[in-house]
Coordinates of N, CA and C in Angstrom, one line a residue:
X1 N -1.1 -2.8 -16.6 CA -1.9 -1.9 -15.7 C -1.0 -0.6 -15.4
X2 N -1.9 0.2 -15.4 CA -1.0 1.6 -15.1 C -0.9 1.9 -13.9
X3 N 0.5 2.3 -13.3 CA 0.5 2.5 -11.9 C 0.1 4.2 -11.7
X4 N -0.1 4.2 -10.1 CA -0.4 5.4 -10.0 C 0.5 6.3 -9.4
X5 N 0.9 7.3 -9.3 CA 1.9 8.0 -8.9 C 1.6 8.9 -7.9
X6 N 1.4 8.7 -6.4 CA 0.8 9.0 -5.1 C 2.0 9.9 -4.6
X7 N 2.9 10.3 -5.2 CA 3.8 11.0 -4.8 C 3.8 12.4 -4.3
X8 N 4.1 12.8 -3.1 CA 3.4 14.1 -2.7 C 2.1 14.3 -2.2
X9 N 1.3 13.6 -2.2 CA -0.3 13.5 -1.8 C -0.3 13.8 -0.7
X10 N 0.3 13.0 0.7 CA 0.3 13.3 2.0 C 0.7 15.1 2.5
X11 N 1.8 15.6 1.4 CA 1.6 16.7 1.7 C 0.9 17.9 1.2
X12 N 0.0 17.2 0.2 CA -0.2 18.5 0.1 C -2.0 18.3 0.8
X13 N -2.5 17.1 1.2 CA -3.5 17.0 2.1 C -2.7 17.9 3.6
X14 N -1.4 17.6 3.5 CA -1.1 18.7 5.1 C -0.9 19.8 4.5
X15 N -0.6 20.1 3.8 CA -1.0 22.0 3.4 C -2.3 22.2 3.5
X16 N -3.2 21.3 3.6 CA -4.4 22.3 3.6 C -5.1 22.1 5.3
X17 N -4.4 22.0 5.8 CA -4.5 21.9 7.6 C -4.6 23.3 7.8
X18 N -4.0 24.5 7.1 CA -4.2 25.4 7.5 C -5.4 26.5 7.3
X19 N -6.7 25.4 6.3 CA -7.5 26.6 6.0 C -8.7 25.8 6.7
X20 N -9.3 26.7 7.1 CA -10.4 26.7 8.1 C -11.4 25.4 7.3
X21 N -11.6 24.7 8.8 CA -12.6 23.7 8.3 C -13.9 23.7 7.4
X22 N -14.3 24.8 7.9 CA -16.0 24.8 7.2 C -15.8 25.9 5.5
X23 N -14.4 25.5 4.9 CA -14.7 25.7 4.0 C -14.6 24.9 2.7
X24 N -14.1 23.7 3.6 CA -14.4 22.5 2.8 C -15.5 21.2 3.5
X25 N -16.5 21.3 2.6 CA -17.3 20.3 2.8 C -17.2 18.8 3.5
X26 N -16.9 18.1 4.8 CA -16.7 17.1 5.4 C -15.5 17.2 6.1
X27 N -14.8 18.6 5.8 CA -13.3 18.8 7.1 C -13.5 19.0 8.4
X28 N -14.4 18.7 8.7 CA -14.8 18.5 10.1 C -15.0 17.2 10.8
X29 N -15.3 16.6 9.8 CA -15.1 15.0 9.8 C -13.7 14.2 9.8
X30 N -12.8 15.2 8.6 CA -11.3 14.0 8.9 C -10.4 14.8 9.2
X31 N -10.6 16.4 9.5 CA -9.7 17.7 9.8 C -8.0 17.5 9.3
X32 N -8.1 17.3 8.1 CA -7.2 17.2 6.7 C -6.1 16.4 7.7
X33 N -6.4 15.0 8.1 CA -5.4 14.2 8.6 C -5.4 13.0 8.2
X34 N -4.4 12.5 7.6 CA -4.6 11.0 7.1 C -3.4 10.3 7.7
X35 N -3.7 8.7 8.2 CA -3.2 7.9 9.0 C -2.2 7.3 8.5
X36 N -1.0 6.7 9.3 CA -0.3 6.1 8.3 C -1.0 5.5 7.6
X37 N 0.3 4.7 6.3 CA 0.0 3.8 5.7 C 0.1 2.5 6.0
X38 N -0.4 1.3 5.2 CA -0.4 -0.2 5.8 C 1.3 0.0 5.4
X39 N 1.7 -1.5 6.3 CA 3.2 -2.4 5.8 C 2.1 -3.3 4.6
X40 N 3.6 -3.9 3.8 CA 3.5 -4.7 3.1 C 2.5 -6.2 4.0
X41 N 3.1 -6.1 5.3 CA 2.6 -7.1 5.7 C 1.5 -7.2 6.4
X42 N 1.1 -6.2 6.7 CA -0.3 -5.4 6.9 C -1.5 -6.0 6.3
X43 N -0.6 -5.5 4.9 CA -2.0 -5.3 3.7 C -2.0 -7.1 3.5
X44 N -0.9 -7.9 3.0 CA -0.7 -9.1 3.5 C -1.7 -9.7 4.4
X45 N -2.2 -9.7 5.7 CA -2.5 -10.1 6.6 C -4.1 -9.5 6.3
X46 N -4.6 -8.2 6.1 CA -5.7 -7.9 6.1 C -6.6 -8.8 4.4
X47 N -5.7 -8.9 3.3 CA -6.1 -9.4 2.3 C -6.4 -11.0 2.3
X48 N -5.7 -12.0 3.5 CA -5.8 -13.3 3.5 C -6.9 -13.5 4.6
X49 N -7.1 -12.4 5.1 CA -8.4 -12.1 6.2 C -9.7 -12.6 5.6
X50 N -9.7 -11.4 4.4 CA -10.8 -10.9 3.8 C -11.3 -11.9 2.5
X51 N -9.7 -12.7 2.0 CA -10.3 -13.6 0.8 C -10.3 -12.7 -0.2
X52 N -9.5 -11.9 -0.5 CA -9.6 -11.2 -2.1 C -8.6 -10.2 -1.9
X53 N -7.8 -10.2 -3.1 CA -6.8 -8.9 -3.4 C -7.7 -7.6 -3.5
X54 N -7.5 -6.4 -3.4 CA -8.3 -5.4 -3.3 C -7.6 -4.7 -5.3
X55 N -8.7 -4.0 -5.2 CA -8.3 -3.4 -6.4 C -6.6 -2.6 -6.4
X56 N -6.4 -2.4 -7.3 CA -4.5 -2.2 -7.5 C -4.4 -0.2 -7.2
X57 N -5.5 0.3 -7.4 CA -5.4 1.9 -7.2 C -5.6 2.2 -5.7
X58 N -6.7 1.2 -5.0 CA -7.0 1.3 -3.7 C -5.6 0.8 -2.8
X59 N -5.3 -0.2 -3.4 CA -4.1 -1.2 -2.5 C -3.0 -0.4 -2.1
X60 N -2.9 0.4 -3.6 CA -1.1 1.1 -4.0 C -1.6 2.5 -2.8
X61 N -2.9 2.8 -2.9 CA -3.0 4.2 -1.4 C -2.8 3.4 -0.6
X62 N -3.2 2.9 0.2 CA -3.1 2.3 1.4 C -1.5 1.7 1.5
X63 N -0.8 1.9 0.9 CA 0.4 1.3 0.9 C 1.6 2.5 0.8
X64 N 1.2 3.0 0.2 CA 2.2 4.7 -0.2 C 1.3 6.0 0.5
X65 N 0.1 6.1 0.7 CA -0.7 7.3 1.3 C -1.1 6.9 2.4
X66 N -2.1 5.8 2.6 CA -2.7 5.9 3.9 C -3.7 4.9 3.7
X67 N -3.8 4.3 5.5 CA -5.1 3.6 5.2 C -6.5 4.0 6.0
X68 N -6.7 5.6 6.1 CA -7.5 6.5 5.8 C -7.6 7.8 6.4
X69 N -8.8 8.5 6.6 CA -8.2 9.7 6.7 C -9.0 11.0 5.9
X70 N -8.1 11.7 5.8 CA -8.9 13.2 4.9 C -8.7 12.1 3.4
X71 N -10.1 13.0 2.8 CA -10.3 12.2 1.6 C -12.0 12.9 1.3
X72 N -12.6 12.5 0.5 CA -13.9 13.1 -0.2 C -14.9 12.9 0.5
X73 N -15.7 14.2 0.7 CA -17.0 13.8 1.8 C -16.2 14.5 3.3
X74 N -16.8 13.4 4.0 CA -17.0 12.7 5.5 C -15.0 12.3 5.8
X75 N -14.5 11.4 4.6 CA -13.0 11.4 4.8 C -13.1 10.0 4.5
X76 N -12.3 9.6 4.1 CA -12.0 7.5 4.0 C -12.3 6.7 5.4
X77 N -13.0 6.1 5.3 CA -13.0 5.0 6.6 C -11.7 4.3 6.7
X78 N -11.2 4.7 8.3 CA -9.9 3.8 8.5 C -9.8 2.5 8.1
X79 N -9.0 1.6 8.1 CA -8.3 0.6 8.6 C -8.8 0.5 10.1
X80 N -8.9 -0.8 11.0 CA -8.5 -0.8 12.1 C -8.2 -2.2 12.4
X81 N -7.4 -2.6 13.1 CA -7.1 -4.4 13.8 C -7.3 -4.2 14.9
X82 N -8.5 -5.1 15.3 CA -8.8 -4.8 16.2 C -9.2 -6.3 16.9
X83 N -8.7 -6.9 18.0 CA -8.0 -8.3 18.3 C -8.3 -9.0 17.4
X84 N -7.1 -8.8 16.6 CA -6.1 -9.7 15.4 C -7.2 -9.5 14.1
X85 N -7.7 -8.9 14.1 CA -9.4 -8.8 13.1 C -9.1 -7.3 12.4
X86 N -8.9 -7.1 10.9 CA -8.8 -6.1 10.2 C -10.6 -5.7 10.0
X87 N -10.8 -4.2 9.9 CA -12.0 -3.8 9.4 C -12.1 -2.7 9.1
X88 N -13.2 -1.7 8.2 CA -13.3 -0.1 8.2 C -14.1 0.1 9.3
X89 N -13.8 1.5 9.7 CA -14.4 2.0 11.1 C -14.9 3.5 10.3
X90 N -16.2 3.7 10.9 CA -17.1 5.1 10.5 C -18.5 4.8 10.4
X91 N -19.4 6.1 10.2 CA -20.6 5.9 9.6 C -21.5 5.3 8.7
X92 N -21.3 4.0 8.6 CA -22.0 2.9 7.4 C -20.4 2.0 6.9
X93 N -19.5 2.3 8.1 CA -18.3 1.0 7.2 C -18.8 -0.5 8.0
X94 N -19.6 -0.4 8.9 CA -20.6 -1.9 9.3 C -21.4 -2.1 8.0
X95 N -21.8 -1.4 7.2 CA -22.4 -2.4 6.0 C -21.4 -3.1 4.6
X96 N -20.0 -2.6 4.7 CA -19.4 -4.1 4.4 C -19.4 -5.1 5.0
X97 N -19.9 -6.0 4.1 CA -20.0 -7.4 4.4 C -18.4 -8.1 4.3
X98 N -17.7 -8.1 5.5 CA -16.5 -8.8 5.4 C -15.9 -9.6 4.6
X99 N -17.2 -11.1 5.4 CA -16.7 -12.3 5.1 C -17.6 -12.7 3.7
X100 N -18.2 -11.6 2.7 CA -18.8 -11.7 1.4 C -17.7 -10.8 0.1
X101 N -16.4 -10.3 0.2 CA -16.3 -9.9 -0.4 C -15.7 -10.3 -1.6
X102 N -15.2 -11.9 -1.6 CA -15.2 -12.6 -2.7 C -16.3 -12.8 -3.2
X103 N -17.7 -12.5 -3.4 CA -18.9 -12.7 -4.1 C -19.0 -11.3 -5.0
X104 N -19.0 -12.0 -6.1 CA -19.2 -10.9 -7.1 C -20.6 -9.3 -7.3
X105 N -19.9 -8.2 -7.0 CA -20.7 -7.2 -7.2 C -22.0 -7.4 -7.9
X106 N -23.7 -7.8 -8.1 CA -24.2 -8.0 -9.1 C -24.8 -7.1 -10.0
X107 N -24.4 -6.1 -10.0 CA -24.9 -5.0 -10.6 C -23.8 -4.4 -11.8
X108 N -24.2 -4.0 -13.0 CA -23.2 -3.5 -14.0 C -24.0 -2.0 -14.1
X109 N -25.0 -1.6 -13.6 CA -25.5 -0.2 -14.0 C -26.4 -0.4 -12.9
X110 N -27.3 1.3 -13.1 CA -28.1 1.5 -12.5 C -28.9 0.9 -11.7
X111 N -29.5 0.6 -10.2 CA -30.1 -0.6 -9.7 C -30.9 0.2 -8.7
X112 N -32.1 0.0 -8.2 CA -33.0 0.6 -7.4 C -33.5 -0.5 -6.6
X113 N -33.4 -1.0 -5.3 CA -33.6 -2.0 -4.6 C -35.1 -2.0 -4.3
X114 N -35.4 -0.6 -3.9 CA -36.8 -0.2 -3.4 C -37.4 0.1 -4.5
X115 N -37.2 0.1 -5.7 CA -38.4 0.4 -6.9 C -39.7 -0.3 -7.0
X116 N -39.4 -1.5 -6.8 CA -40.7 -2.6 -7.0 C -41.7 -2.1 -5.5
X117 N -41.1 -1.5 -4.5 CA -42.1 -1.7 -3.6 C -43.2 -0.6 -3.6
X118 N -44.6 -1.0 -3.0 CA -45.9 -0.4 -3.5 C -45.5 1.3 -2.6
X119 N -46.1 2.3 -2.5 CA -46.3 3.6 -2.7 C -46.5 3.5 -0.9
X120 N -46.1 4.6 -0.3 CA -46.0 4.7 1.2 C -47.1 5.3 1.5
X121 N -47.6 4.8 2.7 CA -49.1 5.2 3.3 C -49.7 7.0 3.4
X122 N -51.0 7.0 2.7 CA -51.2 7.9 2.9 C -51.9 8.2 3.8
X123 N -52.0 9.5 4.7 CA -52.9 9.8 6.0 C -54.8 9.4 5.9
X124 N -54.5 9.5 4.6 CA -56.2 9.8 4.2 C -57.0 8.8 4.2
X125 N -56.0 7.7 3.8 CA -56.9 6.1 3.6 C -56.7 5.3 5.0
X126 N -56.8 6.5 6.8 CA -56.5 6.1 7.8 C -57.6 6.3 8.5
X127 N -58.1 5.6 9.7 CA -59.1 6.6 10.4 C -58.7 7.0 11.3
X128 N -57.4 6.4 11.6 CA -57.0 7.5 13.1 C -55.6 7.8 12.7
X129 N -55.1 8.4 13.5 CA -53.1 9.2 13.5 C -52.6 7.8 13.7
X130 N -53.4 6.9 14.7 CA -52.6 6.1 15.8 C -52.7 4.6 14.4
X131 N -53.7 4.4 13.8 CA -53.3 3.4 12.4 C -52.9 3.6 11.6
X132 N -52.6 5.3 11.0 CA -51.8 5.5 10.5 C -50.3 5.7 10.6
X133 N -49.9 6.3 11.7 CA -48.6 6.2 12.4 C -47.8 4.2 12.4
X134 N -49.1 3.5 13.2 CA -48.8 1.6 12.4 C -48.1 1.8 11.2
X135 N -48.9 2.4 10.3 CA -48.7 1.9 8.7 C -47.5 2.2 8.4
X136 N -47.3 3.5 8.7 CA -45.8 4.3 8.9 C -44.6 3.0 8.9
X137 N -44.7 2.8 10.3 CA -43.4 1.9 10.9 C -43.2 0.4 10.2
X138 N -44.7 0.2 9.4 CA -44.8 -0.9 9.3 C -44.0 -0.7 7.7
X139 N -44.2 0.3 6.6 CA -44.1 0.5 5.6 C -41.9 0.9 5.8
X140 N -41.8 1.8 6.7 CA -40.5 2.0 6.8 C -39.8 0.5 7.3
X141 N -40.2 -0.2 8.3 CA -39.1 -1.3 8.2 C -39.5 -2.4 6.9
X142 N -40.2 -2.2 6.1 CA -40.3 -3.4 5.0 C -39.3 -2.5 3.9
X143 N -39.0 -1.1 4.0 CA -38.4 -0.2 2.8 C -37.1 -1.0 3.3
X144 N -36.6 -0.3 4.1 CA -35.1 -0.6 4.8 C -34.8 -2.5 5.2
X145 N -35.8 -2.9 5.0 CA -35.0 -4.5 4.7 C -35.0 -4.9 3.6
X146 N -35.7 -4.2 2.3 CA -35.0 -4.5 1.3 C -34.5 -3.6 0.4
X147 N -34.4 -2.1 0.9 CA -33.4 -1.2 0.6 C -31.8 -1.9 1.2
X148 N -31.9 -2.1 2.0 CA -30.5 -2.6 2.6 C -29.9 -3.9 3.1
X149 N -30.7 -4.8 2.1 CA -30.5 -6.1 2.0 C -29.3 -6.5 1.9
X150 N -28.5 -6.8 2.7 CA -27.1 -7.1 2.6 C -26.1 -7.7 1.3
X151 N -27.4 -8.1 0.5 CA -27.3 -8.9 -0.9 C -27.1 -7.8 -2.1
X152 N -27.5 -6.8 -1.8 CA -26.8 -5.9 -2.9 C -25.7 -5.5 -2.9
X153 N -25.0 -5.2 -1.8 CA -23.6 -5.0 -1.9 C -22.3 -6.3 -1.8
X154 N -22.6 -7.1 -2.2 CA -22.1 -8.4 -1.5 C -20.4 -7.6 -2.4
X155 N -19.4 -7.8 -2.4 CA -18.2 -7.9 -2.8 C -18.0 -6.3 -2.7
X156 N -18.2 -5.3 -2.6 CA -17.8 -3.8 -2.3 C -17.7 -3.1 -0.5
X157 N -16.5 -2.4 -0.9 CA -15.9 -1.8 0.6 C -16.7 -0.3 0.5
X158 N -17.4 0.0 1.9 CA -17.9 1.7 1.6 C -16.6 1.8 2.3
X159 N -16.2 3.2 1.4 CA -15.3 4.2 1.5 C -15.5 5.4 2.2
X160 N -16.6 5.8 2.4 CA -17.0 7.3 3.5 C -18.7 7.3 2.8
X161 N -18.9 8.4 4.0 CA -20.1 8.5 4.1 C -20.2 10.5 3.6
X162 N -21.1 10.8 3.1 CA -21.6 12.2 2.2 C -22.5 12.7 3.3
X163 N -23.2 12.0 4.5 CA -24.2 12.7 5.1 C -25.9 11.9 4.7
X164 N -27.2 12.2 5.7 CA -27.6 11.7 5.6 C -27.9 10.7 4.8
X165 N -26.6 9.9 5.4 CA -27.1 7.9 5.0 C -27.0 8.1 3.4
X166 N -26.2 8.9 2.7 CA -25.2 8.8 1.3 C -23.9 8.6 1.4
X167 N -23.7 7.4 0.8 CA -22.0 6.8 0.7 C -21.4 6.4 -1.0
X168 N -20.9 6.2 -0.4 CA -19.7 5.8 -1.9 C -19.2 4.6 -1.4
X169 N -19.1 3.7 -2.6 CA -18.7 2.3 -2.5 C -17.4 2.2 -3.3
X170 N -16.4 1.3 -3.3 CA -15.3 0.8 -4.0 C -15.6 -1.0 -4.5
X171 N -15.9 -1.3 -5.4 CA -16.9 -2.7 -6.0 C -15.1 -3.3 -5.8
X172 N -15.1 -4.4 -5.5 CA -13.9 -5.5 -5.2 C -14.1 -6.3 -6.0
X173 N -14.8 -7.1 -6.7 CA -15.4 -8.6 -6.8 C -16.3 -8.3 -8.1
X174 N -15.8 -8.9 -9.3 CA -17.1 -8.9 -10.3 C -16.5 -8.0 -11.3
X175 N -17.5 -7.5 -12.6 CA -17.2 -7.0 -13.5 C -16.7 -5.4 -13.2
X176 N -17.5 -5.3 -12.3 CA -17.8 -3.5 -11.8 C -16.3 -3.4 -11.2
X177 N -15.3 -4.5 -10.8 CA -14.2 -4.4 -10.3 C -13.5 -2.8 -10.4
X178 N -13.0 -2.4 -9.0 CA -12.0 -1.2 -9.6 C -13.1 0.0 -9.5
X179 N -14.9 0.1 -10.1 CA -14.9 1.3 -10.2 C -15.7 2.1 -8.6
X180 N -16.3 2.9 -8.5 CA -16.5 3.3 -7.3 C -18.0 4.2 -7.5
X181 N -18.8 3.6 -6.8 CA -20.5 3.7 -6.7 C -20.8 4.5 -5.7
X182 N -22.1 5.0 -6.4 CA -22.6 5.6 -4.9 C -24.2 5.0 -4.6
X183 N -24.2 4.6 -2.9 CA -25.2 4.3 -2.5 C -26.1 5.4 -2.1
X184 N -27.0 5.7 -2.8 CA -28.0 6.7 -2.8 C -29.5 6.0 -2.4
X185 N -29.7 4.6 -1.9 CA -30.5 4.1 -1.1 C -31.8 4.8 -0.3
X186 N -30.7 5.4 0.6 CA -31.4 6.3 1.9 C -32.3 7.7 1.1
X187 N -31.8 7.9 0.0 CA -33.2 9.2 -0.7 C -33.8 8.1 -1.5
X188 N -33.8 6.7 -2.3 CA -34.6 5.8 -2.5 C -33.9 6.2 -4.5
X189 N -32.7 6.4 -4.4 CA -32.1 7.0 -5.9 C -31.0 6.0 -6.1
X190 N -31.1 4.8 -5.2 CA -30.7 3.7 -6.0 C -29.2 3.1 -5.7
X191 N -28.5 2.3 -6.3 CA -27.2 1.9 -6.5 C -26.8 2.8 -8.1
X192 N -25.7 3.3 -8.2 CA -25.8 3.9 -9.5 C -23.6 4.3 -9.3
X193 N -22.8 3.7 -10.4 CA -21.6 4.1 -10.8 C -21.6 5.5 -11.2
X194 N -20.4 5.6 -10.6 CA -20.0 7.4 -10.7 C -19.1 6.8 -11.8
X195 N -19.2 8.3 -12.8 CA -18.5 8.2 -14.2 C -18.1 10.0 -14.3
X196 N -17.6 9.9 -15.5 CA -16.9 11.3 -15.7 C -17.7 12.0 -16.6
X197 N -17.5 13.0 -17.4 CA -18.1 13.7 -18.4 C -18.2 12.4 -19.7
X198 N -17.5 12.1 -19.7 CA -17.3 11.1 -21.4 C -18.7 9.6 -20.7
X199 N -18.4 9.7 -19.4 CA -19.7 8.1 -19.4 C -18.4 7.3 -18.8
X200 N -17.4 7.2 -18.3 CA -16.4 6.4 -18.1 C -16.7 5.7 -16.6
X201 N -16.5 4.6 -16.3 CA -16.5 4.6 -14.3 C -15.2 5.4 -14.4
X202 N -15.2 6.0 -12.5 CA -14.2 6.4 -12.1 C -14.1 5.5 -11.1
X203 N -12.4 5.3 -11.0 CA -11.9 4.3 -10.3 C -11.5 5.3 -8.7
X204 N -10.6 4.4 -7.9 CA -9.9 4.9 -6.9 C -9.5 6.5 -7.2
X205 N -8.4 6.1 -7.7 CA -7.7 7.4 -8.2 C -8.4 8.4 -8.7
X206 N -9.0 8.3 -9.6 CA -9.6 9.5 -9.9 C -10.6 10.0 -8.9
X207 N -11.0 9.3 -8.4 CA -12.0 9.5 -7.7 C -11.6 10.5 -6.1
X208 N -10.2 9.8 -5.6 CA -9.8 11.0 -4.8 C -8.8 11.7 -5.3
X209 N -8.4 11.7 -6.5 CA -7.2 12.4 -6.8 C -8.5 14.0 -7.0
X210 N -9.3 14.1 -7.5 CA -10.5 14.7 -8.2 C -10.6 15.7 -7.0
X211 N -11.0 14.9 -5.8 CA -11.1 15.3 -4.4 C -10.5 15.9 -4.2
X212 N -8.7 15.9 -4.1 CA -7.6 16.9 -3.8 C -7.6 17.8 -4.9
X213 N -7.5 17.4 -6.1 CA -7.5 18.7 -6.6 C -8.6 19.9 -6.6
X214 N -9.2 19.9 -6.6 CA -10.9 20.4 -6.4 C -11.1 21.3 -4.5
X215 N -10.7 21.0 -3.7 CA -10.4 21.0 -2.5 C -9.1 22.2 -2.5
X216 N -7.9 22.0 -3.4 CA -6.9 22.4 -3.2 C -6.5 23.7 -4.1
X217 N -7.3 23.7 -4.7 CA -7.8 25.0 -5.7 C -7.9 26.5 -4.9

């Protein structure tokens, strides 16, 4: 396996402390600061928590860079221990499933949780606001319990959030191991692996190294 070479990273995410927030997209969110990094015994203690080694690109950041912080989007969901209990903290890091992420990712491509379900109420087939408004609430909580059925993501850590209810996932567990998804759920566009120009997954690394470079331009 190839190691990654995180060398310098912390600083040059602090060189860009000095350019105004709103000209990068989600610096308002981690205002280009990233937290220490775990100890060896840290990461130790959070991995015998959790029941699974974390992928080797994500591990080696959190160990040399940080365990989170400025990073792509919104910024990396921290680390936190919080009585004696490791977890990520932010906007959708409650939808990792902790104590699931030895269960294998089930997905190798494309997946739309909400595809099969029938077409959302139209005003017209209503006789009043007040049964159509029903149909509404009734159609939105049957989307969102099986758009967000806890069973799709079983073995993956979300990494940050993009904004209205779009994240990015890191798959732990299963084939997809290592590469890094985006949950596009909340516009109804699915589970779907981020890849490169060639069709490739992008892992950890690339995936925020991409971020600093691109940012630091």
């Amino acid at each position: 396996m190839t190691s990654i070479d995180w060398s310098g990273v912390r600083d040059r995410v602090a060189e860009l402390a000095d350019r105004p927030e709103d000209s990068v997209f989600g610096a308002n969110g981690h205002h280009f600061l990233l937290e220490p990094p775990l100890s060896q015994d840290e990461l130790a203690e959070l991995e015998e928590q959790i029941g699974v080694q974390l992928p080797e690109e994500y591990r080696s950041f959190l160990l040399e860079v940080s365990r989170g912080g400025a990073g792509p989007a919104y910024g990396l969901f921290p680390l936190r221990r919080i009585d004696g209990r490791w977890r990520w903290e932010g906007d959708g890091a409650e939808l990792t499933e902790l104590t699931r992420l030895g269960e294998p990712f089930p997905y190798t491509g494309f997946f739309d949780p909400a595809a099969d379900l029938p077409d959302p109420p139209e005003e017209e087939d209503y006789a009043s606001t007040e049964e159509f408004d029903a149909a509404q609430d009734a159609y939105a909580e049957l989307h969102d319990r099986v758009a967000y059925d806890p069973r799709h993501t079983v073995g993956t850590i979300y990494l940050c959030h993009l904004g209205c209810a779009y994240r990015h996932l890191l798959v732990v567990s299963g084939p997809e191991r290592g590469a890094v998804w985006a949950d596009d759920t909340a516009g109804d566009g699915g589970l779907k692996p981020l890849t490169d120009a060639r069709g490739d997954r992008v892992g950890f690394a690339r995936w925020y190294l991409d971020w600093l470079d691109k940012v630091g331009d």
